Short mmCIF file of C-alpha atoms and ligand atoms in Angstrom, two decimals:
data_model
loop_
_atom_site.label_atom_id
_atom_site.label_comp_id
_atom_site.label_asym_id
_atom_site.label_seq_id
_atom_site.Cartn_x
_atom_site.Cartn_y
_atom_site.Cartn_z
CA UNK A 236 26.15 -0.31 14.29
CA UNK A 237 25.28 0.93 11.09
CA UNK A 238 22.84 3.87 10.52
CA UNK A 239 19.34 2.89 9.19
CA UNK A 240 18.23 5.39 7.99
CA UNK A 241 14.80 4.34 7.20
CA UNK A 242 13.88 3.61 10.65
CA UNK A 243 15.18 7.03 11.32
CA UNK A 244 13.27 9.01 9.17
CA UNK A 245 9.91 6.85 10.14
CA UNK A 246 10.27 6.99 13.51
CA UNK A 247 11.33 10.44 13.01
CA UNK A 248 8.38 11.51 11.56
CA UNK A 249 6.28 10.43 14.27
CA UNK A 250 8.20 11.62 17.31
CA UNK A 251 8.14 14.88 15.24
CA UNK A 252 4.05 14.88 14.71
CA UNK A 253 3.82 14.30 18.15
CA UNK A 254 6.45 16.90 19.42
CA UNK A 255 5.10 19.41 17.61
CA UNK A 256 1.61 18.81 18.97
CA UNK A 257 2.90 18.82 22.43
CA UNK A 258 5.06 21.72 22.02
CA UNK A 259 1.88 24.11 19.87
CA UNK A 260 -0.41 22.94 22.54
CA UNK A 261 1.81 24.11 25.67
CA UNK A 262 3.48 27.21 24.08
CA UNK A 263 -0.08 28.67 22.38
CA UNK A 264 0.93 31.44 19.90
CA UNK A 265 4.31 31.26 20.81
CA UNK A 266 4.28 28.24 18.73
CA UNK A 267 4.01 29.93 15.54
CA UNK A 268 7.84 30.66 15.62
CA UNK A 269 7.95 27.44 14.77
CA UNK A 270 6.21 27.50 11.55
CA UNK A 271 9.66 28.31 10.26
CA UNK A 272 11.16 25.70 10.23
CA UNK A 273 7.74 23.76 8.67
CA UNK A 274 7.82 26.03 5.88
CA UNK A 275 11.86 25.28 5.19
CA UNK A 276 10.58 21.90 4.45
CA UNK A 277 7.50 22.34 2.45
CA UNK A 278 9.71 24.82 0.42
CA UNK A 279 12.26 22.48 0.06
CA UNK A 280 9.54 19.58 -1.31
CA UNK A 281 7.85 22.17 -3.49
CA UNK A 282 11.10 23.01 -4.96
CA UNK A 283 11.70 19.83 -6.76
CA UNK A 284 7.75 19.24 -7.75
CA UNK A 285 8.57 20.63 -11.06
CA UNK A 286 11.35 18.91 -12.32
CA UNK A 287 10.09 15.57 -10.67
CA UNK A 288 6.83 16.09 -12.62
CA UNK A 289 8.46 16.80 -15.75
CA UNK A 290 11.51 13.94 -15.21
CA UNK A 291 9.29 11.18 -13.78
CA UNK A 292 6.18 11.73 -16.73
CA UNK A 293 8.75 11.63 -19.06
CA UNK A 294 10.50 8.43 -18.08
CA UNK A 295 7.10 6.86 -17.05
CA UNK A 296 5.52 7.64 -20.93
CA UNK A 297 8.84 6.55 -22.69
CA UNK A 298 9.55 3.49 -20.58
CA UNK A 299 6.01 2.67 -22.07
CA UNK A 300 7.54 2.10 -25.43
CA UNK A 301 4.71 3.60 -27.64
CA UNK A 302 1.90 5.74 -27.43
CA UNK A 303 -0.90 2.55 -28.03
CA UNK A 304 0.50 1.72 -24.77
CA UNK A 305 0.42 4.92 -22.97
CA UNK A 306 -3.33 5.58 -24.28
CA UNK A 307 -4.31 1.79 -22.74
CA UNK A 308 -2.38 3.20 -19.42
CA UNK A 309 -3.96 5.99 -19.51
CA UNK A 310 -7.67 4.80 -20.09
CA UNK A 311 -7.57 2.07 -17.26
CA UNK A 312 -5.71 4.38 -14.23
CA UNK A 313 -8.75 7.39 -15.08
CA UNK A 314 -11.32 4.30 -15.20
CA UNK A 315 -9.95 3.29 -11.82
CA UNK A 316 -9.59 6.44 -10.67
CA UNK A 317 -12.93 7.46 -11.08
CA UNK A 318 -14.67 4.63 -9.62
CA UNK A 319 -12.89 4.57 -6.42
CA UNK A 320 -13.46 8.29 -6.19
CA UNK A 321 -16.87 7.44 -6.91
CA UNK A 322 -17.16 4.75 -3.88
CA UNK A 323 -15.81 7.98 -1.82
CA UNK A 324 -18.62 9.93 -2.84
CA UNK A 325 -21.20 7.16 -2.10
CA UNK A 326 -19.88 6.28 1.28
CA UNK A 327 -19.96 9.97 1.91
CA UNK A 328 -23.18 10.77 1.00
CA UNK A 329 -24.60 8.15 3.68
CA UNK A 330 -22.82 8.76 6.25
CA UNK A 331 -24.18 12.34 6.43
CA UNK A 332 -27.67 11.21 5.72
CA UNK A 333 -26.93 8.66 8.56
CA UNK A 334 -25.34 11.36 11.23
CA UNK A 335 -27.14 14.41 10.33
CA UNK A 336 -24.60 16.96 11.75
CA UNK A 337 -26.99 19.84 10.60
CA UNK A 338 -30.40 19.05 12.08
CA UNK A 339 -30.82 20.54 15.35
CA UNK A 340 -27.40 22.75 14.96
CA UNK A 341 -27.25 26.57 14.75
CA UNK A 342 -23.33 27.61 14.68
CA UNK A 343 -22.72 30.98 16.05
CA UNK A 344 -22.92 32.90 13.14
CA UNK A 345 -25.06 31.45 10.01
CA UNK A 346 -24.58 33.44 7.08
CA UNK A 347 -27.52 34.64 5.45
CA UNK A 348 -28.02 32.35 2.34
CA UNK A 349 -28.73 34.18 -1.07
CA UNK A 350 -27.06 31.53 -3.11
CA UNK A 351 -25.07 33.66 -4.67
CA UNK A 352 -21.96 32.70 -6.17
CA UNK A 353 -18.80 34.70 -4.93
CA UNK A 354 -15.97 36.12 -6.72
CA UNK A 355 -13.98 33.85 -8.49
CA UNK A 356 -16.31 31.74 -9.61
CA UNK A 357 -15.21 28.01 -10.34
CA UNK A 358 -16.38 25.92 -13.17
CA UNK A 359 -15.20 22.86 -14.69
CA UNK A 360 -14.68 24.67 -18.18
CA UNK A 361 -11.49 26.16 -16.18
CA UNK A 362 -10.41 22.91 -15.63
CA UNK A 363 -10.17 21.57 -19.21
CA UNK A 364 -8.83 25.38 -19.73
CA UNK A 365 -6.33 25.18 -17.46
CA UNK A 366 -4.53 22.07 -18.84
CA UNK A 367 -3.54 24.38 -21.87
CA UNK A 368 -2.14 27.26 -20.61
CA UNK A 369 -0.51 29.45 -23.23
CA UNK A 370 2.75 29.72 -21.34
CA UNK A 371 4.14 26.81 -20.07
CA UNK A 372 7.01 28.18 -18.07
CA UNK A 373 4.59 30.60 -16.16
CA UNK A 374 2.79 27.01 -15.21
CA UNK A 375 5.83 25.83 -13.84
CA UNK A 376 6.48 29.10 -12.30
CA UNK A 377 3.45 28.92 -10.48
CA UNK A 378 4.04 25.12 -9.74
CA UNK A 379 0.87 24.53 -11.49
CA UNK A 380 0.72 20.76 -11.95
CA UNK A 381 -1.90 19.75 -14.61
CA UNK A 382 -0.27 21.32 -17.65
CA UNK A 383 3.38 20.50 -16.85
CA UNK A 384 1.72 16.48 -16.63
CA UNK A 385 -0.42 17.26 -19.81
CA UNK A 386 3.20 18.88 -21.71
CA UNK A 387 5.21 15.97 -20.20
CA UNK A 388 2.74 13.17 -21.85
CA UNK A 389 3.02 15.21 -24.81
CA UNK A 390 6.66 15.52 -24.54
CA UNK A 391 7.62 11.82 -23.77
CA UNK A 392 4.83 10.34 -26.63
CA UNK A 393 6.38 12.44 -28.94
CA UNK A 394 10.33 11.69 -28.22
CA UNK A 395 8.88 7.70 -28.19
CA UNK A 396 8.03 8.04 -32.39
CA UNK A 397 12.15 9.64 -33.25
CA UNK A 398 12.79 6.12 -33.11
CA UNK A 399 17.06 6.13 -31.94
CA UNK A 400 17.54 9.60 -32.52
CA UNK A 401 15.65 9.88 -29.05
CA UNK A 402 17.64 7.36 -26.94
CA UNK A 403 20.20 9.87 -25.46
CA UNK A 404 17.98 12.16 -24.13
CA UNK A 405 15.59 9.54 -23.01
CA UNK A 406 18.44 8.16 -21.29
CA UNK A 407 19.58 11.57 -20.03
CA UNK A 408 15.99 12.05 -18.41
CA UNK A 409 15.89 9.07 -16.81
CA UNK A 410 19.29 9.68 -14.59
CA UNK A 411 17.90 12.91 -13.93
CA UNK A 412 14.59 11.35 -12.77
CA UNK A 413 16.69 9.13 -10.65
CA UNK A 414 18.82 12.28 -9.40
CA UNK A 415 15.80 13.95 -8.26
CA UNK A 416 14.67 11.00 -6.20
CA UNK A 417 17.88 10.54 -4.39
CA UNK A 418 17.13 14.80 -3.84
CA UNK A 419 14.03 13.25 -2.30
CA UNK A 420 15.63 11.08 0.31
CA UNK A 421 18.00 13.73 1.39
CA UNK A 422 15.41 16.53 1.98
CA UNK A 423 13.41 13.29 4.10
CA UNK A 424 16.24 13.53 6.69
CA UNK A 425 14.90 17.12 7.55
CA UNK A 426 11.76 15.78 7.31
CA UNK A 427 11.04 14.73 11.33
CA UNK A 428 12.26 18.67 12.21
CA UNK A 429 10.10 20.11 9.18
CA UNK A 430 6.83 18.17 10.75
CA UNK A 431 7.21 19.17 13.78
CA UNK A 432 7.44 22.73 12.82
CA UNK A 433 4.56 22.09 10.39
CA UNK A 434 2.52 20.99 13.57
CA UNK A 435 3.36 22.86 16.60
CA UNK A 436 3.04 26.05 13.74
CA UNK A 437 -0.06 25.56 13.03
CA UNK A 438 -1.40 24.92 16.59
CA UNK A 439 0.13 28.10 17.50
CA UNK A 440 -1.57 29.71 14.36
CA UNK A 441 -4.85 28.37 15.70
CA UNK A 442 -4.05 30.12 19.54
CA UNK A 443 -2.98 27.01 21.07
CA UNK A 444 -3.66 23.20 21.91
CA UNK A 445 -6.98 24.20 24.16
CA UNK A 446 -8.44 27.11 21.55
CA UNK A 447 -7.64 24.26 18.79
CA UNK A 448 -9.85 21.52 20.80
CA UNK A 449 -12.51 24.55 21.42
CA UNK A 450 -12.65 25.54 17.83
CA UNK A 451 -12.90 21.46 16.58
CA UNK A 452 -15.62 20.75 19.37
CA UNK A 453 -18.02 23.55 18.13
CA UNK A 454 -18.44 21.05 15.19
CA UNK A 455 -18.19 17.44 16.37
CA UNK A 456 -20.88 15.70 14.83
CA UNK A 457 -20.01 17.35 11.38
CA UNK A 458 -16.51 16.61 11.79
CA UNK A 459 -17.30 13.21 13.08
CA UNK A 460 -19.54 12.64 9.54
CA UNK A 461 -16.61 12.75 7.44
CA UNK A 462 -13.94 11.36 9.65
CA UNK A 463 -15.72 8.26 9.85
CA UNK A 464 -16.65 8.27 6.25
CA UNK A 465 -12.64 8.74 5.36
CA UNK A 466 -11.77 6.08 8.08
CA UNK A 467 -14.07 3.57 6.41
CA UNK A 468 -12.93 4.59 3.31
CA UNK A 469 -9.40 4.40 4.36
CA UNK A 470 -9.26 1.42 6.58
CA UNK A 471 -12.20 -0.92 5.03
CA UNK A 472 -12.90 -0.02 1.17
CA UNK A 473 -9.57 0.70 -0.43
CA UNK A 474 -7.17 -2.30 1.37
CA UNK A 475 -9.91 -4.83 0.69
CA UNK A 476 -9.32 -3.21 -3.01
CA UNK A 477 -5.94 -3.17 -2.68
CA UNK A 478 -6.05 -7.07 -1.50
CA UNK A 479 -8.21 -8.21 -3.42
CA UNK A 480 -7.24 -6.64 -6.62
CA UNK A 481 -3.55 -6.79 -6.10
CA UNK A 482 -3.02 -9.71 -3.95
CA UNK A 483 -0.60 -7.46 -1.87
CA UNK A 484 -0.70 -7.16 2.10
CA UNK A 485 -2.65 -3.98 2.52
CA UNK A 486 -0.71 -3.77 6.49
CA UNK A 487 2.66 -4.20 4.55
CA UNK A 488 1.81 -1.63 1.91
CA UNK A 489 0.70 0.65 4.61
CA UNK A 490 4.25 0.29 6.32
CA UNK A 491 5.68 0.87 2.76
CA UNK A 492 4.00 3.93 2.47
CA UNK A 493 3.52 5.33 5.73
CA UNK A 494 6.04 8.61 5.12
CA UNK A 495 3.78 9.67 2.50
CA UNK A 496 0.62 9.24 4.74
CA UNK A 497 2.57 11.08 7.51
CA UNK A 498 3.93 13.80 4.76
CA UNK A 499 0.28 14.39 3.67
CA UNK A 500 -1.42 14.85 7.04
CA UNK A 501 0.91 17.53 7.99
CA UNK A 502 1.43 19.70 4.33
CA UNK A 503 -2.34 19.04 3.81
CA UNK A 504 -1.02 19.09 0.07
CA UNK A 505 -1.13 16.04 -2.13
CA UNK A 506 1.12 17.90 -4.31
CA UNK A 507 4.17 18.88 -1.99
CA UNK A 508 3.62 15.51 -0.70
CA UNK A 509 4.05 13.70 -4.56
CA UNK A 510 8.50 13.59 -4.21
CA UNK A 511 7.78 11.63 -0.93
CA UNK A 512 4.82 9.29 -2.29
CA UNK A 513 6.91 8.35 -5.70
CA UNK A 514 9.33 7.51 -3.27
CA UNK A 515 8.03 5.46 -0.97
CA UNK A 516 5.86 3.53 -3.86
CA UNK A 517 9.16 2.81 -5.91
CA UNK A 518 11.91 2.36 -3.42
CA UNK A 519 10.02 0.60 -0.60
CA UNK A 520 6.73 -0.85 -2.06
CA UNK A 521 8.84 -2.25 -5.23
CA UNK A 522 6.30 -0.94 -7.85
CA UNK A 523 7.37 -0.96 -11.35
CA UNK A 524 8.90 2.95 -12.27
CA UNK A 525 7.14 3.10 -15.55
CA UNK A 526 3.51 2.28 -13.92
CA UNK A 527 4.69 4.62 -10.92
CA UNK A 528 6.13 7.62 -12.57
CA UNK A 529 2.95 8.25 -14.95
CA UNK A 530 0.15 7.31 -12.66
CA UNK A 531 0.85 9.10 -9.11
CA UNK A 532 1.70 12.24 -10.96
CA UNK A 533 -1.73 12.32 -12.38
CA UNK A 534 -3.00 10.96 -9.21
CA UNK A 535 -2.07 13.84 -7.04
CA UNK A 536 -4.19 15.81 -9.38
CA UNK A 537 -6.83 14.18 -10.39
CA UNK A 538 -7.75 11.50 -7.41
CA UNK A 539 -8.75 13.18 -4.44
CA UNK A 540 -11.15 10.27 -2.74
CA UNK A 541 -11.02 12.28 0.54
CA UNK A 542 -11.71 15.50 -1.05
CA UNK A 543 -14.81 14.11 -2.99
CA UNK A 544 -16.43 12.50 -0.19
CA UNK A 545 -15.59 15.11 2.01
CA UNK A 546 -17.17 17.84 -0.27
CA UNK A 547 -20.24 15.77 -0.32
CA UNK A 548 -20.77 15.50 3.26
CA UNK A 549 -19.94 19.28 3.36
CA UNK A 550 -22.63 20.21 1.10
CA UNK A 551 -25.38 18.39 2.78
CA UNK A 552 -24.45 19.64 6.11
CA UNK A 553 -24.95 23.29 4.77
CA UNK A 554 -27.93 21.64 3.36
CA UNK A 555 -29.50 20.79 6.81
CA UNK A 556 -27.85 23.98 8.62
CA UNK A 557 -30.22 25.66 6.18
CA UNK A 558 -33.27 23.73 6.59
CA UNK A 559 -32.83 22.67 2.74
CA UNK A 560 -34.51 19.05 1.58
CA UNK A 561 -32.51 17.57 -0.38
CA UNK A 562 -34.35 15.49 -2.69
CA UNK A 563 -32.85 12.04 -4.39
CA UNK A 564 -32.12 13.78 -7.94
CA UNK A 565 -29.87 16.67 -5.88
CA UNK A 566 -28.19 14.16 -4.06
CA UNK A 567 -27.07 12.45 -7.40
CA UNK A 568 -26.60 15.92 -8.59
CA UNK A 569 -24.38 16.42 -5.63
CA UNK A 570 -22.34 12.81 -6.17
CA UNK A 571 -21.73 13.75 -10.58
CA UNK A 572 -20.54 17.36 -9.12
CA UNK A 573 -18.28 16.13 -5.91
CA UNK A 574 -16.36 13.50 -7.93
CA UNK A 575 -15.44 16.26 -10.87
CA UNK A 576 -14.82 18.97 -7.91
CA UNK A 577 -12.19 16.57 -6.64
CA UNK A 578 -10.65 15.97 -9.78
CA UNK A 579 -10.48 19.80 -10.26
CA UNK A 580 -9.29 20.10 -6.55
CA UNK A 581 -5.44 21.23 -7.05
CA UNK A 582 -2.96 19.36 -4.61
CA UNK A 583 -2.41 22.14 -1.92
CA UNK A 584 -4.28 22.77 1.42
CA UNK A 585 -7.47 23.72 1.32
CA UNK A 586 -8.32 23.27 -2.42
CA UNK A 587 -11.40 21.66 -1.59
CA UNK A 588 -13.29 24.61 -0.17
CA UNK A 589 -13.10 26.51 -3.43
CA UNK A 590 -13.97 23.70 -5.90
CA UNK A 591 -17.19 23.34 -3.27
CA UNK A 592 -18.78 25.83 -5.09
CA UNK A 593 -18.79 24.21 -7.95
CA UNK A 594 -21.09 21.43 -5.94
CA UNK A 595 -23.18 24.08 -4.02
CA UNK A 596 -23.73 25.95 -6.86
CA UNK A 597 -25.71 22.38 -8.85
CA UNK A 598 -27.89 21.86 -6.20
CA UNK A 599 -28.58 25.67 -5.98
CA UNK A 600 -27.04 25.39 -2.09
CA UNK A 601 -26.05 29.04 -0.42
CA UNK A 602 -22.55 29.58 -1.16
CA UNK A 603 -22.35 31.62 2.26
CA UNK A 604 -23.03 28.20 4.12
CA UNK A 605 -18.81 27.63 3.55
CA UNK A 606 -18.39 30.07 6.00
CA UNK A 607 -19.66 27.61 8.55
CA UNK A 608 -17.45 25.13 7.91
CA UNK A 609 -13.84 27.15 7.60
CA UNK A 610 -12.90 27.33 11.24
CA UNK A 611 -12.47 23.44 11.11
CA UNK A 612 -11.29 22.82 7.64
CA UNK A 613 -7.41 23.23 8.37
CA UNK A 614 -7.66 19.71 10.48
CA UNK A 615 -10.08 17.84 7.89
CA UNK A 616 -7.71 18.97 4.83
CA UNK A 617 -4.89 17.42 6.77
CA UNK A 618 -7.49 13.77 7.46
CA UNK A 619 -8.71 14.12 3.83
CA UNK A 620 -5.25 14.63 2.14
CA UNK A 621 -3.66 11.23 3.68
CA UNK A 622 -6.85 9.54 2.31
CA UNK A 623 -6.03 11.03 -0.85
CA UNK A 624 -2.48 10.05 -0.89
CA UNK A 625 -3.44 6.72 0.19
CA UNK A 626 -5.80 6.04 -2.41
CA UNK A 627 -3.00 7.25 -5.14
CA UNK A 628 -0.77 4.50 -3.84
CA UNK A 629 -3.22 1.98 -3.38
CA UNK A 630 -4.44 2.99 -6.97
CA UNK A 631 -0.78 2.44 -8.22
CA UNK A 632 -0.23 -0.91 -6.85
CA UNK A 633 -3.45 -2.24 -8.51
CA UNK A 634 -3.13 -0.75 -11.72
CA UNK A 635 0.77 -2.05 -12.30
CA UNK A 636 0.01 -5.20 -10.61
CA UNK A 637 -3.28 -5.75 -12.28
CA UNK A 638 -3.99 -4.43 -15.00
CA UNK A 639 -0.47 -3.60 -16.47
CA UNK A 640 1.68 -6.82 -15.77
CA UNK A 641 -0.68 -9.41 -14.29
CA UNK A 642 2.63 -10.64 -12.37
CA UNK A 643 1.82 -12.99 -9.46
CA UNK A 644 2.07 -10.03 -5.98
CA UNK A 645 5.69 -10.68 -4.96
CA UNK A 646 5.16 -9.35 -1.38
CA UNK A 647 2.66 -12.33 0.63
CA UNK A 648 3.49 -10.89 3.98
N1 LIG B 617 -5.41 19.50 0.38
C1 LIG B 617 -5.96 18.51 -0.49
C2 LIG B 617 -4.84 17.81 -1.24
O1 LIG B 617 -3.81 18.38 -1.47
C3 LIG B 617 -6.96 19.09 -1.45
C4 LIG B 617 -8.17 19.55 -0.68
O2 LIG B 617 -9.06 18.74 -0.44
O3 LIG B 617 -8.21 20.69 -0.26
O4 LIG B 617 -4.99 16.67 -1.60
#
């Protein structure tokens, strides 16, 4: 019988989630030995971020043919982008005004609020700032991902104008894009071991299984808020999107992509996750390379539906743990400033609770009220960051289907 290794690898992934939550909840903090082996795979996906970032923008921009092209590309994924991130935001926003986590709850300790702003202030000047650094190498050094995408788009417009003096290197590129991937599949093998690792670590981390539970249950209702705003987003808004604006089966694209989903839930990082996601979205869903390789790049930096409407609900919770009315104009305030803290959100765990300033800071919200909220947000990055992922992928399917091609979907089931 021949070796499939597909089902391995899926199956894999699970038994290892599930493993690892067994083993972190029985062993406690003797879990955290664990970590080890979670962090051998992270390390091994962040290793090839850079070059797949630089190989796959490249071949994506130049497959394109010219820059017209690219800019029409361009215009309609941010367009799209933006409005589902917007829907995020929305859904977000009621379903904290619906719940109320903070009315009638005190957590332990309540920082007093001075709305002051702490060190390291964020604003979205940075961002803009940030796409430009002056040294590119120290970006990729860092594994920061907006200016190697920005350099790459630059790169691959510019090779598209030499005209045939390009075509080698073009062509060079693209088997090195295609290298990379295979890297991909190869480090996916480890993958079911590096998840479980990743999990029973971090339960460990967190003293164990029961302290875990203990720690979540202080903050049900809040967590409850934006769990049920992501699952709506997740289950109801962007398939019917997906469906309607694709014509694809969102339970078959969901199968397609479900190593991704399980990637992102246990990195928390849309980023580390982005080998896996290109992946799954080329290889299994059968979307077209040169839609794929631009658009989840920028994706796992700029669309971050989970993040945005999970920094919304945030904010209003510290809102009502404060006794603070929010009135309509600060809640629109609070939707304008979520979505572009999201899109300034990096890819890695936890990014969210930084760019949250940014949002507390427009409605004039105490920054202190974050520290009411950390204890849980290692579990929420992990919920927020597969809604993320899933909205890249949904967003890629649409845009090459739809608005790129405007081929008949090829996969009814
Ligand atoms: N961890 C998230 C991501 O990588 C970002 C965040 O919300 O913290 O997509």
């Amino acid at each position: 019988m021949r070796f499939n290794t597909e089902k391995y690898i899926m199956y894999g992934l699970m038994v290892g989630m599930i493993c690892g939550g067994v083993v972190g909840t029985w062993l406690g903090e003797d879990a955290v030995a664990f970590g080890f082996l979670g962090k051998l795979f992270l390390n091994a996906l962040k290793m090839i971020i850079v070059p797949l970032i630089i190989f796959s923008m490249i071949t994506g921009v130049t497959a394109l043919g010219n820059v017209k092209k690219l800019g029409g590309l361009g215009g309609k994924t941010i367009l799209y982008y933006s409005v589902t991130t917007g829907m995020a935001v929305v859904l977000g926003i009621i379903m904290v005004n619906i719940i109320q986590p903070g009315i009638g709850f005190t957590p332990e300790t309540l920082p007093a609020g001075e709305g002051r702003l702490p060190a390291g202030e964020f604003s979205f000047l940075d961002v803009i700032l940030n796409m430009f650094p002056p040294n590119i190498v120290e970006a990729a050094a860092k594994t920061n991902v907006m200016p190697l995408i920005v350099f790459s788009l630059v790169l691959g417009s510019v090779l598209t104008t030499l005209g045939d003096r390009s075509k080698p290197i073009i062509e060079i590129i693209g088997v090195l894009n295609d290298t990379i991937l295979k890297i991909v599949h190869l480090i996916m093998l480890f993958a079911p071991i590096g998840v479980f690792g990743l999990v029973a670590g971090k339960l460990g981390a967190e003293g164990g299984g029961e302290a875990a539970w203990h720690e979540l249950a202080k903050l049900s209702k809040y967590m409850l808020a934006v769990i049920i705003g992501l699952a709506v987003h997740g289950v109801i808004v962007l398939p019917s999107i997906l469906y309607f604006l694709s014509g694809r089966s969102p339970l078959s694209y969901f199968r397609h992509v479900s190593k991704a989903l399980m990637t992102a839930f246990s990195t928390a990082s849309s980023s580390a996750t982005l080998p896996v996601t290109l992946e799954s979205v080329q290889v299994k869903a059968g979307v077209s390379n040169k839609t794929s390789s631009f658009v989840l790049p920028l994706g796992a930096t700029i669309n971050m539906d989970g993040t945005a409407l999970y920094e919304a609900v945030a904010a209003i919770f510290i809102a009502q743990l404060y006794g603070i009315d929010l009135s309509f104009g600060a809640q629109v305030t609070i939707f304008l400033t979520a979505t572009l803290a999201s899109i300034g959100a990096a890819g890695i765990p936890e990014a969210g609770l930084v760019t949250m300033v940014m949002v507390l800071h427009a409605v004039n919200l105490p920054i202190e009220g974050i520290g009411a909220i950390l204890a849980v947000d290692w579990f929420l990055d992990r919920c927020r960051t597969t809604v993320n992922v899933w909205g890249d992928t949904i967003g890629c399917a649409v845009i090459d289907r739809r608005l790129t091609t405007n081929q008949p979907p090829v996969d009814g089931d």
